[in-house]
Rosetta silent file (secondary structure, phi, psi, omega in degrees, C-alpha in Angstrom):
SEQUENCE: STGKCDLQAVNHQGRTALLVAAAGDDQEPDFWNRSGVVKLLVEEYGCDPAQTDHEGNNALMLAVWDVELVRYLVSTGKCDLQAVNHQGRTALLMAVTLDSWFVWGSTRTKVVQLLVEEYGCDPTQTDHEGNNALMLA
SCORE:     score description
SCORE:     0.000 S_00000001
   1 L     0.000  138.240 -179.194   95.740   75.793   82.534 S_00000001
   2 L   -87.668  -13.254 -177.198   94.108   79.217   82.740 S_00000001
   3 L    77.192   11.919 -179.001   97.400   81.095   82.753 S_00000001
   4 L  -116.434  154.733  174.724   96.382   82.804   85.987 S_00000001
   5 L  -127.664  156.610 -178.417   97.733   82.570   89.487 S_00000001
   6 L   -92.564  105.068 -178.502   96.106   83.330   92.803 S_00000001
   7 L   -72.984   -8.507  177.000   97.902   86.323   94.314 S_00000001
   8 L   -97.206   -2.739  176.644   96.007   85.768   97.565 S_00000001
   9 L   -62.008  147.078 -178.159   97.338   82.224   98.008 S_00000001
  10 L  -121.896  152.204  175.223   99.471   81.875  101.141 S_00000001
  11 L   -88.534 -169.676 -177.335  102.475   79.777  102.088 S_00000001
  12 L   -63.674  -17.719  177.661  103.005   77.927  105.392 S_00000001
  13 L   -94.936    1.331 -177.554  103.684   81.279  107.120 S_00000001
  14 L    78.770   22.088 -177.247  100.461   82.784  105.830 S_00000001
  15 L  -100.021  131.130  173.396  102.372   85.007  103.421 S_00000001
  16 L   -79.719  176.492  177.093  101.059   86.053  100.041 S_00000001
  17 H   -56.534  -39.742  179.526  103.372   86.804   97.112 S_00000001
  18 H   -62.366  -45.460 -178.301  103.458   90.438   98.253 S_00000001
  19 H   -68.156  -36.003  176.799  104.517   89.545  101.793 S_00000001
  20 H   -64.110  -44.254  179.196  107.180   87.120  100.560 S_00000001
  21 H   -64.777  -41.802 -179.273  108.601   89.810   98.282 S_00000001
  22 H   -64.596  -33.922 -176.659  108.490   92.437  101.036 S_00000001
  23 H   -68.870  -19.211 -177.548  110.298   90.143  103.471 S_00000001
  24 L    70.276 -160.134 -175.165  113.396   89.930  101.328 S_00000001
  25 L  -152.138  125.173 -177.195  115.771   87.040  101.713 S_00000001
  26 L   -74.321    0.710  175.679  118.582   86.688  104.190 S_00000001
  27 L   -99.181  -34.591 -177.866  120.660   84.910  101.555 S_00000001
  28 L  -133.704  104.593 -174.485  120.363   87.440   98.709 S_00000001
  29 L   -43.146  -81.256  176.128  119.690   91.083   99.702 S_00000001
  30 L  -131.365   38.203 -178.809  117.750   92.398   96.715 S_00000001
  31 L   -57.495  -37.206 -176.734  119.261   90.191   94.066 S_00000001
  32 L   -93.675   15.132  179.677  115.829   89.305   92.714 S_00000001
  33 L    54.227   49.065 -179.533  114.606   92.950   92.705 S_00000001
  34 H   -60.049  -33.958  179.274  112.060   92.239   95.403 S_00000001
  35 H   -64.844  -37.417  175.484  111.328   95.941   95.785 S_00000001
  36 H   -64.948  -37.909  178.036  110.340   96.067   92.118 S_00000001
  37 H   -65.699  -42.048  178.057  108.119   93.040   92.619 S_00000001
  38 H   -58.520  -48.864 -179.365  106.436   94.713   95.619 S_00000001
  39 H   -60.483  -43.230  178.697  105.702   97.832   93.563 S_00000001
  40 H   -61.240  -47.184 -178.160  104.329   95.758   90.684 S_00000001
  41 H   -63.673  -36.999 -179.981  102.075   93.712   92.968 S_00000001
  42 H   -76.448  -50.321 -172.845  100.690   96.820   94.690 S_00000001
  43 H   -77.152  -42.123 -174.875  100.360   99.135   91.683 S_00000001
  44 L   -93.278  -29.738 -174.618   99.425   96.750   88.877 S_00000001
  45 L  -114.845    0.988  174.000   97.655   93.924   90.694 S_00000001
  46 L    67.625   24.563  177.695   96.127   95.760   93.637 S_00000001
  47 L   -67.125  145.043 -173.341   97.695   93.635   96.358 S_00000001
  48 L   -96.225  113.226  179.850   97.078   95.054   99.827 S_00000001
  49 L   -69.456   -9.881  178.156  100.210   95.911  101.854 S_00000001
  50 L   -85.897  -11.896  178.519   98.100   95.973  105.025 S_00000001
  51 L   -62.937  145.696 -175.500   97.324   92.257  104.745 S_00000001
  52 L  -117.817  159.927  175.315   99.102   90.224  107.430 S_00000001
  53 L   -89.408 -171.591 -178.058  100.704   86.806  107.749 S_00000001
  54 L   -63.609  -19.569  179.874  100.050   84.237  110.511 S_00000001
  55 L   -98.770    3.699  178.814  102.214   86.274  112.914 S_00000001
  56 L    84.228   12.163  179.566  100.402   89.539  112.203 S_00000001
  57 L   -84.924  131.259  174.752  103.207   91.053  110.111 S_00000001
  58 L   -98.163  179.870 -176.347  102.210   93.351  107.259 S_00000001
  59 H   -59.831  -39.977 -179.788  104.345   94.313  104.247 S_00000001
  60 H   -62.744  -44.033  179.778  105.842   97.351  105.994 S_00000001
  61 H   -61.713  -35.025 -177.865  106.949   95.297  108.990 S_00000001
  62 H   -82.834  -18.510 -174.840  108.599   92.775  106.686 S_00000001
  63 L   -93.590    6.464 -173.221  110.231   95.400  104.440 S_00000001
  64 L   -66.511   -0.973  175.473  112.283   97.153  107.119 S_00000001
  65 L   -80.972   -8.169 -172.804  115.479   95.776  105.549 S_00000001
  66 L  -135.221  111.140 -176.783  115.131   98.286  102.665 S_00000001
  67 H   -57.184  -47.797 -176.702  114.899  102.060  103.205 S_00000001
  68 H   -68.766  -32.603  176.957  113.419  102.824   99.792 S_00000001
  69 H   -68.803  -37.811  174.866  110.892  100.017  100.071 S_00000001
  70 H   -61.444  -46.949  177.965  109.765  101.411  103.432 S_00000001
  71 H   -56.915  -46.823 -179.034  109.396  104.850  101.811 S_00000001
  72 H   -60.248  -50.511 -176.897  107.395  103.357   98.964 S_00000001
  73 H   -61.409  -40.124  177.320  105.042  101.384  101.196 S_00000001
  74 H   -65.017  -38.369 -178.656  104.367  104.387  103.429 S_00000001
  75 H   -64.449  -20.777  179.309  103.730  106.526  100.332 S_00000001
  76 L   -70.015  -19.809 -177.384  100.890  104.216   99.271 S_00000001
  77 L    75.140    7.731 -176.862   98.879  105.426  102.260 S_00000001
  78 L  -105.566    1.047 -177.963   97.847  101.830  102.928 S_00000001
  79 L  -110.416  125.395  177.105  100.278  101.048  105.743 S_00000001
  80 L   -86.964  112.232 -178.362   99.474  101.851  109.342 S_00000001
  81 L   -65.323  -19.093 -179.038  102.755  102.821  110.993 S_00000001
  82 L   -99.181    0.712  178.427  101.257  102.011  114.407 S_00000001
  83 L   -60.281  144.890  178.949   99.989   98.541  113.458 S_00000001
  84 L  -121.934  147.951  175.536  101.322   95.790  115.714 S_00000001
  85 L   -86.743 -170.603 -176.384  101.958   92.117  115.067 S_00000001
  86 L   -68.326  -14.392  175.002  101.104   89.293  117.479 S_00000001
  87 L   -92.716   -1.467 -177.534  104.178   90.154  119.579 S_00000001
  88 L    81.855   18.707 -176.803  102.998   93.753  119.840 S_00000001
  89 L   -98.192  134.669  174.881  105.781   94.968  117.554 S_00000001
  90 L   -88.309  177.342  174.775  105.437   97.856  115.126 S_00000001
  91 H   -57.625  -39.059  178.595  107.535   98.360  111.987 S_00000001
  92 H   -61.680  -46.596  179.943  109.939  100.408  114.117 S_00000001
  93 H   -65.860  -32.928  175.788  110.378   97.608  116.640 S_00000001
  94 H   -66.587  -40.150 -178.267  110.871   95.141  113.776 S_00000001
  95 H   -63.733  -41.699 -177.786  113.544   97.426  112.288 S_00000001
  96 H   -72.397  -16.442  179.964  115.601   97.639  115.465 S_00000001
  97 L   -95.057    1.938  179.688  115.609   93.853  115.818 S_00000001
  98 L   -57.775  133.724  178.930  117.031   93.175  112.347 S_00000001
  99 L  -148.971   68.960  178.265  119.957   90.816  112.536 S_00000001
 100 L  -123.535  154.917 -176.075  120.863   89.574  109.070 S_00000001
 101 L   -64.046  -28.283 -177.795  124.212   89.519  107.345 S_00000001
 102 L   -91.033   -9.162  178.804  123.016   91.798  104.541 S_00000001
 103 L  -101.036   85.600 -179.703  121.386   94.390  106.796 S_00000001
 104 L   -71.003  162.797 -177.805  124.390   96.248  108.024 S_00000001
 105 H   -49.462  -40.250 -177.014  124.152   98.744  110.857 S_00000001
 106 H   -65.461  -37.592  178.371  123.937  101.740  108.532 S_00000001
 107 H   -66.863  -46.329  178.854  120.875  100.360  106.732 S_00000001
 108 H   -60.297  -43.799  179.282  119.139   99.542  109.990 S_00000001
 109 H   -60.704  -42.642 -179.821  120.029  102.986  111.329 S_00000001
 110 H   -63.172  -41.678  179.507  118.630  104.664  108.193 S_00000001
 111 H   -66.011  -45.145  179.419  115.337  102.777  108.454 S_00000001
 112 H   -61.474  -46.380  178.052  115.011  103.566  112.171 S_00000001
 113 H   -59.475  -44.608  178.950  115.809  107.244  111.553 S_00000001
 114 H   -58.171  -48.829 -177.681  113.276  107.380  108.725 S_00000001
 115 H   -64.969  -38.618 -177.881  110.546  105.836  110.856 S_00000001
 116 H   -82.264  -52.577 -171.929  111.227  108.053  113.875 S_00000001
 117 H   -78.295  -40.563 -177.320  112.310  111.367  112.352 S_00000001
 118 H   -91.498  -35.391 -174.725  110.243  111.524  109.154 S_00000001
 119 L  -106.398   -2.911  173.759  107.203  109.446  110.031 S_00000001
 120 L    72.001   24.264  176.757  106.972  110.145  113.755 S_00000001
 121 L   -65.372  144.464 -173.685  107.026  106.574  115.033 S_00000001
 122 L   -90.922  110.392 -179.749  107.266  106.442  118.816 S_00000001
 123 L   -71.223  -10.175  178.878  110.491  104.810  120.070 S_00000001
 124 L   -92.525   -7.232  177.615  109.006  104.516  123.573 S_00000001
 125 L   -64.025  140.280 -176.055  106.129  102.310  122.419 S_00000001
 126 L  -112.126  156.805  174.344  106.530   98.816  123.845 S_00000001
 127 L   -84.925 -172.992 -176.891  105.779   95.320  122.615 S_00000001
 128 L   -66.894  -15.228  178.007  103.776   92.763  124.616 S_00000001
 129 L   -98.992    4.074  178.123  106.826   91.983  126.750 S_00000001
 130 L    87.829    9.925 -178.892  107.409   95.628  127.673 S_00000001
 131 L   -87.339  132.138  172.293  110.393   96.173  125.340 S_00000001
 132 L  -101.234 -177.401 -175.435  110.821   99.522  123.609 S_00000001
 133 H   -58.205  -43.240 -178.897  113.066  100.302  120.628 S_00000001
 134 H   -64.522  -40.074 -179.996  116.156  100.985  122.731 S_00000001
 135 H   -65.659  -31.631 -177.281  115.754   97.756  124.677 S_00000001
 136 H   -88.317  -18.154 -174.835  115.485   95.725  121.470 S_00000001
 137 L   -67.383    0.000    0.000  118.296   97.442  119.550 S_00000001
């Protein structure tokens, strides 16, 4: 054994360790300190938050369950707020569609407000089916 692991290896969803950490877990909110893992992978190991999975989701799109993680990822300057996945959804559209037991309305609202009010994301932008943020909320 070399004692090394391949941080670019992907799972069945095409997700690297960074994308898995960013996605959180609908069973345990941040029990495993996933936000800390994301920061470590980006800052210490140079993992790219713009890399996407098989569905075109980048780290920012997957991290919309955590306000501070969204702030962190945007602060790296490596996340395109207007990037779209294969459904044509931006991070904002992903945030309004959150429906997990640990992402209560206030958290979703805070992420949406952050993306719209502080980062200027466009709530009228539509996905490939013509849905905007209000339609998906």
